[in-house]
Short mmCIF file of C-alpha atoms in Angstrom, two decimals:
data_model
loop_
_atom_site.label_atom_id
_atom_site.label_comp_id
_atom_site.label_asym_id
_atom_site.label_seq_id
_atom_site.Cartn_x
_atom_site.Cartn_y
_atom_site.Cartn_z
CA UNK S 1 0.00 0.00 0.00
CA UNK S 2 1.33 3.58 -1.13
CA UNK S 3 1.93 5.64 1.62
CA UNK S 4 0.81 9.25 1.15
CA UNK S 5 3.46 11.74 3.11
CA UNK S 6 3.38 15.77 3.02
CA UNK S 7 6.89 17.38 4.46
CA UNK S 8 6.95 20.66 6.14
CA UNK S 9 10.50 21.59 6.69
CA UNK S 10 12.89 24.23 7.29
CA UNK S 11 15.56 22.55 5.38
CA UNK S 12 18.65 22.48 6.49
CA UNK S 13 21.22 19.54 6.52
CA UNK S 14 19.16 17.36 8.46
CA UNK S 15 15.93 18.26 6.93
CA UNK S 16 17.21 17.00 3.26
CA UNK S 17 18.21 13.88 4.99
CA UNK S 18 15.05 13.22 6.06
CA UNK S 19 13.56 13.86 2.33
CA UNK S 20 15.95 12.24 0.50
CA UNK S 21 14.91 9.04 2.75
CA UNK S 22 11.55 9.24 1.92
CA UNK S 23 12.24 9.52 -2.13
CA UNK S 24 14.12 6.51 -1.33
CA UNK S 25 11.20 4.24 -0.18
CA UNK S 26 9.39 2.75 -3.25
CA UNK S 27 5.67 2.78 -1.71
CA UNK S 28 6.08 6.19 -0.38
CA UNK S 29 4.57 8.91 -2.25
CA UNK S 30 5.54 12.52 -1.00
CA UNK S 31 2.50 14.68 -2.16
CA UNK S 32 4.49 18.05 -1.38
CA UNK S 33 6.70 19.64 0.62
CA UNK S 34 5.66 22.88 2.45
CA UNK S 35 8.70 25.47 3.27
CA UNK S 36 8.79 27.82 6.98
CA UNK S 37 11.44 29.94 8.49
CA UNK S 38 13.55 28.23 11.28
CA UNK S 39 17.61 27.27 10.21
CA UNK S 40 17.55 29.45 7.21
CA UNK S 41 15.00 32.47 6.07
CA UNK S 42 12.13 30.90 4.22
CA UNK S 43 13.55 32.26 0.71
CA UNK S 44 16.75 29.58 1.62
CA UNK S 45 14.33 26.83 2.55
CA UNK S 46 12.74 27.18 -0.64
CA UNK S 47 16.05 27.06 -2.48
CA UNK S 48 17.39 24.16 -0.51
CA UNK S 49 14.52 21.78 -1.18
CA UNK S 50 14.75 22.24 -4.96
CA UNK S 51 18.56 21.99 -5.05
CA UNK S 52 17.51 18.12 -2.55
CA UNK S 53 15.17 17.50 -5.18
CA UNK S 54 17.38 17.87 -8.35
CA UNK S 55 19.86 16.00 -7.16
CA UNK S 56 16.82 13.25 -6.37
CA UNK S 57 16.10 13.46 -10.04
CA UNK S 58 11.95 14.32 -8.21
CA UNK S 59 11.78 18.42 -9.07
CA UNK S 60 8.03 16.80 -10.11
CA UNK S 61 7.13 16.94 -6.82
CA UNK S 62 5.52 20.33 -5.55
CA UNK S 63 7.04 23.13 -3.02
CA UNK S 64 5.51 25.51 -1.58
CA UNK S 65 6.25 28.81 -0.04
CA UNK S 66 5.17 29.32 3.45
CA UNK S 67 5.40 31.90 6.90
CA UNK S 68 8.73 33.49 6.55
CA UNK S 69 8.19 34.69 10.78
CA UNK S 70 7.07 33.41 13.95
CA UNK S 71 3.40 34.37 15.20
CA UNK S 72 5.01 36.10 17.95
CA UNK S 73 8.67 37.06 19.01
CA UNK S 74 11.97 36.96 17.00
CA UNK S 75 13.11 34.82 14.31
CA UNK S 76 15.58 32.48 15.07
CA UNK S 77 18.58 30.77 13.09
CA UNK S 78 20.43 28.21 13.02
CA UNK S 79 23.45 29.51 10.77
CA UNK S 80 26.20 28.08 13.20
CA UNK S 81 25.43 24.90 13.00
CA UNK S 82 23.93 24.45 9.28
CA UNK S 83 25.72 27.10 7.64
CA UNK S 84 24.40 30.82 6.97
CA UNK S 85 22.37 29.22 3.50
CA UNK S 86 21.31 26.51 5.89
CA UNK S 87 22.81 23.51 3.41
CA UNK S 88 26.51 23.95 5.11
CA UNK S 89 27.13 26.96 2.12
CA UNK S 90 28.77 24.64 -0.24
CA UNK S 91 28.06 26.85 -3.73
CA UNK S 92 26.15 25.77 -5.89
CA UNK S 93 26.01 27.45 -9.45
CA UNK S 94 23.59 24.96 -11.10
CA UNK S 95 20.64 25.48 -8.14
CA UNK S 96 17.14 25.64 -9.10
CA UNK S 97 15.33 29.35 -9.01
CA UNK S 98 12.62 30.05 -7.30
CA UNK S 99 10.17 30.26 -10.66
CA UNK S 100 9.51 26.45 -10.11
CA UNK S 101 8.04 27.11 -6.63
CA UNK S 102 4.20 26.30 -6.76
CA UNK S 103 2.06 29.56 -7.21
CA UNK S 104 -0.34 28.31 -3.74
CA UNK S 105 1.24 29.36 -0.06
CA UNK S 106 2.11 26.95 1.95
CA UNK S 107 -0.96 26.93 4.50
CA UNK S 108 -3.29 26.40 1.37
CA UNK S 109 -1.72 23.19 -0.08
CA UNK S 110 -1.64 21.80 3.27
CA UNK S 111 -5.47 22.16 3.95
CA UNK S 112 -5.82 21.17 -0.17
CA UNK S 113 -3.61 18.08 0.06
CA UNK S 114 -5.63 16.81 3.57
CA UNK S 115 -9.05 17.33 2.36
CA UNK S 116 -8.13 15.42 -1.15
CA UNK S 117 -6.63 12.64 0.62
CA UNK S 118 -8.43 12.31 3.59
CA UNK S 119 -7.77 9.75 6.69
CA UNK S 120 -4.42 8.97 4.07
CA UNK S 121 -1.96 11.65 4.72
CA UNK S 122 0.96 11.34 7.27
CA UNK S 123 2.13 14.71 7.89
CA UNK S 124 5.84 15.23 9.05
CA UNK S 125 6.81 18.56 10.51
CA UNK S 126 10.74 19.11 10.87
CA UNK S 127 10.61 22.44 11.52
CA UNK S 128 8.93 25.76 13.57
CA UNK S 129 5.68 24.85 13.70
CA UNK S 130 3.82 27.97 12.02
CA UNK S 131 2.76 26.57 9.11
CA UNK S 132 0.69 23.95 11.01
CA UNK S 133 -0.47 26.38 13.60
CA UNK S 134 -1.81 29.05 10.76
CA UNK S 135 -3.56 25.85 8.98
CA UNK S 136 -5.47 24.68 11.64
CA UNK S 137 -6.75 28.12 12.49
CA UNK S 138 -7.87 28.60 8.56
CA UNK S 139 -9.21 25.07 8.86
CA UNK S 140 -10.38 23.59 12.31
CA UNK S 141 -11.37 20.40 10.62
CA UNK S 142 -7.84 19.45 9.25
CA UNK S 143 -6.52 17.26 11.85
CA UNK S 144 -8.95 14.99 11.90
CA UNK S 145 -8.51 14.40 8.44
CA UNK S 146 -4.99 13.62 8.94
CA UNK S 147 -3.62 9.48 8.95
CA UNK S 148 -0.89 11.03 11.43
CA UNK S 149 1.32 13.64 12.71
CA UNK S 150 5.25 13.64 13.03
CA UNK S 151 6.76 15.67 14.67
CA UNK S 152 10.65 16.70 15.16
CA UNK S 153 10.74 18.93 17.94
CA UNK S 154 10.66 19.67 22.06
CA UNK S 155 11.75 17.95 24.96
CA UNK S 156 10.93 15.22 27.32
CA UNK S 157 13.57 16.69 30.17
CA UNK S 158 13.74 20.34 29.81
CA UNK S 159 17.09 20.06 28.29
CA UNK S 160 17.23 22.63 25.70
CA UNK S 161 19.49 23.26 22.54
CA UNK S 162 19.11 26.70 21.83
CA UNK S 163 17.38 28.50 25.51
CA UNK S 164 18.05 26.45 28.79
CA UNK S 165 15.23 24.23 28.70
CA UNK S 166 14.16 25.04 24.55
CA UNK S 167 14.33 22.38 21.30
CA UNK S 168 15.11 24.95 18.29
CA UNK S 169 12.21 24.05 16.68
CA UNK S 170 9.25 24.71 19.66
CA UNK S 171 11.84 27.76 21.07
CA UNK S 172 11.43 29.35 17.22
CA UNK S 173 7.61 29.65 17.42
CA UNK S 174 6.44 28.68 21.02
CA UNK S 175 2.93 29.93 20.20
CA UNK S 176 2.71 27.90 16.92
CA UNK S 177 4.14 24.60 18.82
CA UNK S 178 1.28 25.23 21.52
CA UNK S 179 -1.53 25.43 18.79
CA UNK S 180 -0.34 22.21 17.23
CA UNK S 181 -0.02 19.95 20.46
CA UNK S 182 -3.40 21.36 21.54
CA UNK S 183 -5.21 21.86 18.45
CA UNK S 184 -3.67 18.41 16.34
CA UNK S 185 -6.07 15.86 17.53
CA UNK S 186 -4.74 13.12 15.80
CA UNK S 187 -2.39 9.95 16.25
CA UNK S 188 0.91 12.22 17.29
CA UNK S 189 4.36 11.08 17.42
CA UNK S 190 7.28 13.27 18.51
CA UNK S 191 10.96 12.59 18.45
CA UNK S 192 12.21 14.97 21.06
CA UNK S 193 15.71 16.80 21.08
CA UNK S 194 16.72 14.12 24.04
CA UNK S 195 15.57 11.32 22.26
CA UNK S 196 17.72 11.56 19.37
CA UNK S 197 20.84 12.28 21.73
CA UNK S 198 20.11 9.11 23.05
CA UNK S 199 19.95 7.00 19.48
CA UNK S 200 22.56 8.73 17.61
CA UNK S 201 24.78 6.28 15.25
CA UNK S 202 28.56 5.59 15.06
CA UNK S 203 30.55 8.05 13.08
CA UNK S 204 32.05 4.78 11.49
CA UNK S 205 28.06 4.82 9.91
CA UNK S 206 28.77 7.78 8.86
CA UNK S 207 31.77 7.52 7.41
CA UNK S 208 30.44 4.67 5.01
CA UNK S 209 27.15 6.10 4.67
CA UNK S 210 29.05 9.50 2.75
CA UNK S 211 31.50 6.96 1.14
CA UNK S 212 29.29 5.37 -1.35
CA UNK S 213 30.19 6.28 -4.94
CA UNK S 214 26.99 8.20 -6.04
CA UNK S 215 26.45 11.90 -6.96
CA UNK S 216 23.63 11.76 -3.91
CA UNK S 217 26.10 10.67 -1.57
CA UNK S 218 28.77 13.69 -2.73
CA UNK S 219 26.03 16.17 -2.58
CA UNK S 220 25.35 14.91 0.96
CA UNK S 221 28.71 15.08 1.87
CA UNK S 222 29.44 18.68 0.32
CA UNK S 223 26.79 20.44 2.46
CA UNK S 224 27.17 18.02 5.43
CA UNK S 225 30.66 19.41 6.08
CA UNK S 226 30.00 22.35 7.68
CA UNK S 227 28.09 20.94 10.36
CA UNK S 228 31.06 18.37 10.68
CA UNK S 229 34.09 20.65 10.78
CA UNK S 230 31.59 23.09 13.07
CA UNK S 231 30.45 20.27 15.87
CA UNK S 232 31.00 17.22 15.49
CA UNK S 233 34.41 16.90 15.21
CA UNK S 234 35.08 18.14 18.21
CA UNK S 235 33.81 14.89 19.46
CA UNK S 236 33.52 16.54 23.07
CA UNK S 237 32.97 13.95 26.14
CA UNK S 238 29.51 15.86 27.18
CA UNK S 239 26.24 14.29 27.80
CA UNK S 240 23.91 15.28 25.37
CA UNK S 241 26.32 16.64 22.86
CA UNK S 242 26.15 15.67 19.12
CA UNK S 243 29.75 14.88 18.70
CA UNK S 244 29.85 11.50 20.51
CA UNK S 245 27.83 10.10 17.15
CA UNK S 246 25.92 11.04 14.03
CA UNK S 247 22.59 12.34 14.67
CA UNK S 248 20.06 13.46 12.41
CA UNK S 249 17.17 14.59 14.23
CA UNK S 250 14.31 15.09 11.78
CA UNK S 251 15.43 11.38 10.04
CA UNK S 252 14.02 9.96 13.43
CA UNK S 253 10.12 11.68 13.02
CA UNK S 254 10.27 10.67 9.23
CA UNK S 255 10.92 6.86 9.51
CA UNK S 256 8.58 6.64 11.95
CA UNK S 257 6.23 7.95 9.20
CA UNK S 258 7.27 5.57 6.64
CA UNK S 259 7.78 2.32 8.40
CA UNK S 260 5.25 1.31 11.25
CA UNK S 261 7.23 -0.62 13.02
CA UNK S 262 10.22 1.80 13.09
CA UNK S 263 9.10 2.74 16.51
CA UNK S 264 9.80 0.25 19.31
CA UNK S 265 9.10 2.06 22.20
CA UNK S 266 7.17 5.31 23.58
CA UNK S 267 5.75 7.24 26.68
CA UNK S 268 1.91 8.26 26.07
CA UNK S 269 1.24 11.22 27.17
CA UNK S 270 -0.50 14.65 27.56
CA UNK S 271 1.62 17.13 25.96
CA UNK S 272 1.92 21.38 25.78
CA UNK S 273 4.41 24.20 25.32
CA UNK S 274 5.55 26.31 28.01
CA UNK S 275 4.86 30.39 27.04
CA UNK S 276 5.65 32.54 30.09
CA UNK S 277 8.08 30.84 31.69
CA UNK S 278 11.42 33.54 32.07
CA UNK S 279 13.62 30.48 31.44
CA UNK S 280 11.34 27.45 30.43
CA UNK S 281 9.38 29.64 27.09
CA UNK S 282 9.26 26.95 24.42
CA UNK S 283 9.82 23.95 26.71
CA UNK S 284 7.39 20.80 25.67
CA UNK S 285 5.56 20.10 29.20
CA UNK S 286 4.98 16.51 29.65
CA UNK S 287 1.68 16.12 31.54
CA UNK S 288 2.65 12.64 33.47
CA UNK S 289 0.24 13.24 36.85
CA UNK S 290 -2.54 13.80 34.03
CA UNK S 291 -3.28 17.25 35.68
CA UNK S 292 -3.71 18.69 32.42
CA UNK S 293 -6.52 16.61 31.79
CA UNK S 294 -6.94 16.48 28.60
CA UNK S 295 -7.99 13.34 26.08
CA UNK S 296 -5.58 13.89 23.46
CA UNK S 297 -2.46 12.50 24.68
CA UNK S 298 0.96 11.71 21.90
CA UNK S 299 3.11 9.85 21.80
CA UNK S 300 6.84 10.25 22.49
CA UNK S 301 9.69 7.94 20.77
CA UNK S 302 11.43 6.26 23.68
CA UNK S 303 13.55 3.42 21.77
CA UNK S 304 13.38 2.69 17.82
CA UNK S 305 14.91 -0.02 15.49
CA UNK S 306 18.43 1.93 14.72
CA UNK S 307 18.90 -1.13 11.95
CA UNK S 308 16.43 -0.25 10.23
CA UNK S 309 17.65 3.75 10.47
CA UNK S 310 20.62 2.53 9.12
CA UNK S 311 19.19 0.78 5.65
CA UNK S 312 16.94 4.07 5.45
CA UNK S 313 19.82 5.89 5.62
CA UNK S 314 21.90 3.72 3.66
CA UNK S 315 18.94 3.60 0.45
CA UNK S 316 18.45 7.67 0.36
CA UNK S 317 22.02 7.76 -1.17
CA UNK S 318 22.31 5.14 -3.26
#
């Protein structure tokens, strides 16, 4: 059976790893791919998913536009880590312009795509969540039209990555994660910043992942290096820090969405976003003495099936 996936990203690195593992997977169909702020301005997202999608040989496949801000607050970035273009700024004089974007916005397509395909479309969000949030305020009905949500993003300990105790991707739009969690009543899954600390792979992976002679596998490796040289060579002795072993966080919330069995274990649980709080703003609250009450509870990736991240990872280059 064809499984029907719609992408909203931010793209950066980790992003196009993430898509270029779904155009892998024969009986996935990606119905379009929906661009926010959040490592790059939106402008750079755009770019970055058509340059992921030439190399793919798949520039069939739609992209749309979307919010280029947060609902509230400042914009953040994530230029240290991904590179100032957000694809590690390896040039690249052959990109695709943006005249092949899709005329419709972003929050549009996403309501379109649901209501044409409904009860069949996974939706996997790697980025700031204000696309969503903007959606499901033009159309209350769209979640429960939804197969599933996946979501990269928050935190299961209060450990942040970019405020004390904020995920990049909740800390970049607080208000826009707090619609979706509260407003998405559908099957959730989330793969939190901890969680992906705690299943990153060996940099030998790595190493033979970007090894294997294909022009995907160069292009990977060109715009991967900046986030190599930047962090994770440093290979620091931390808890919690990225260089003790290849992590790619948004790869984690999209083969959960293309293989059902990817996910081995997870808490179930009430979830919402922290908005006030002087340190804590952006923090995923994880309701486990059920005093928020509420019905709708997600679930949160505890333990998955790293083999089977590995193949995925190993097929999106070939």
């Amino acid at each position: 059976m064809v499984k029907k996936v719609l992408v909203d990203v931010d793209c950066g690195v980790d992003d196009a790893q993430a898509i270029m593992m779904a155009l892998a997977v024969p009986d996935v169909q990606l119905l379009g791919i929906t661009c926010v702020h959040g490592n790059t301005c939106v402008e750079n997202v755009c770019k970055n998913v058509l340059r992921v999608l030439k190399v793919c040989g798949m520039l069939q496949i739609p992209v749309f536009k979307g919010v280029s801000t947060p609902l509230l607050g400042n914009t953040l970035n994530a230029g240290h880590f991904h590179g100032e273009d957000g694809l590690g700024d390896a040039p690249d004089p052959d990109a695709p312009g943006l005249e092949l974007l899709q005329k419709e916005g972003a929050m549009s397509a996403i309501i379109r795509i649901v209501n044409e395909n409904p009860g069949e479309v996974s939706l996997v969000a790697t980025a700031p969540l204000t696309n969503l949030a903007m959606a499901v305020k033009l159309d209350p009905t769209l979640p429960q039209k939804l197969k599933g949500l996946y979501i990269m993003g928050g935190n299961m300990d209060s450990r942040g990555n970019t405020t004390i105790c904020g995920e990049f991707n909740f800390a970049a739009d607080p208000e826009a994660a707090y619609i979706v969690l509260n407003e998405y009543l559908c099957p959730t899954y989330i793969a939190c910043w901890e969680f992906t600390c705690y299943s990153k792979l060996p940099w030998e992976f790595c190493d033979d992942w970007l090894a294997q002679d294909t022009e995907k596998a160069r292009f990977m490796k060109r715009i991967f290096q900046h986030s190599i040289d930047s962090c994770y060579s440093e290979r620091v002795e931390k808890e919690l820090v990225a260089g003790q072993g290849f992590i790619s966080c948004d790869s984690y919330a999209m083969a959960a969405a293309i293989d059902d069995s990817f996910i081995i274990e997870s808490d179930h649980k009430a979830v919402t976003v922290e908005l006030s709080g002087m340190h804590s703003r952006g923090m995923m609250v994880v309701d486990h003495l059920e005093m928020l009450q509420k019905t709708h509870k997600a679930y949160i990736m505890r333990k998955v099936d790293l083999k089977k991240l590995k193949q995925l990872f190993m097929n999106s280059l070939k």
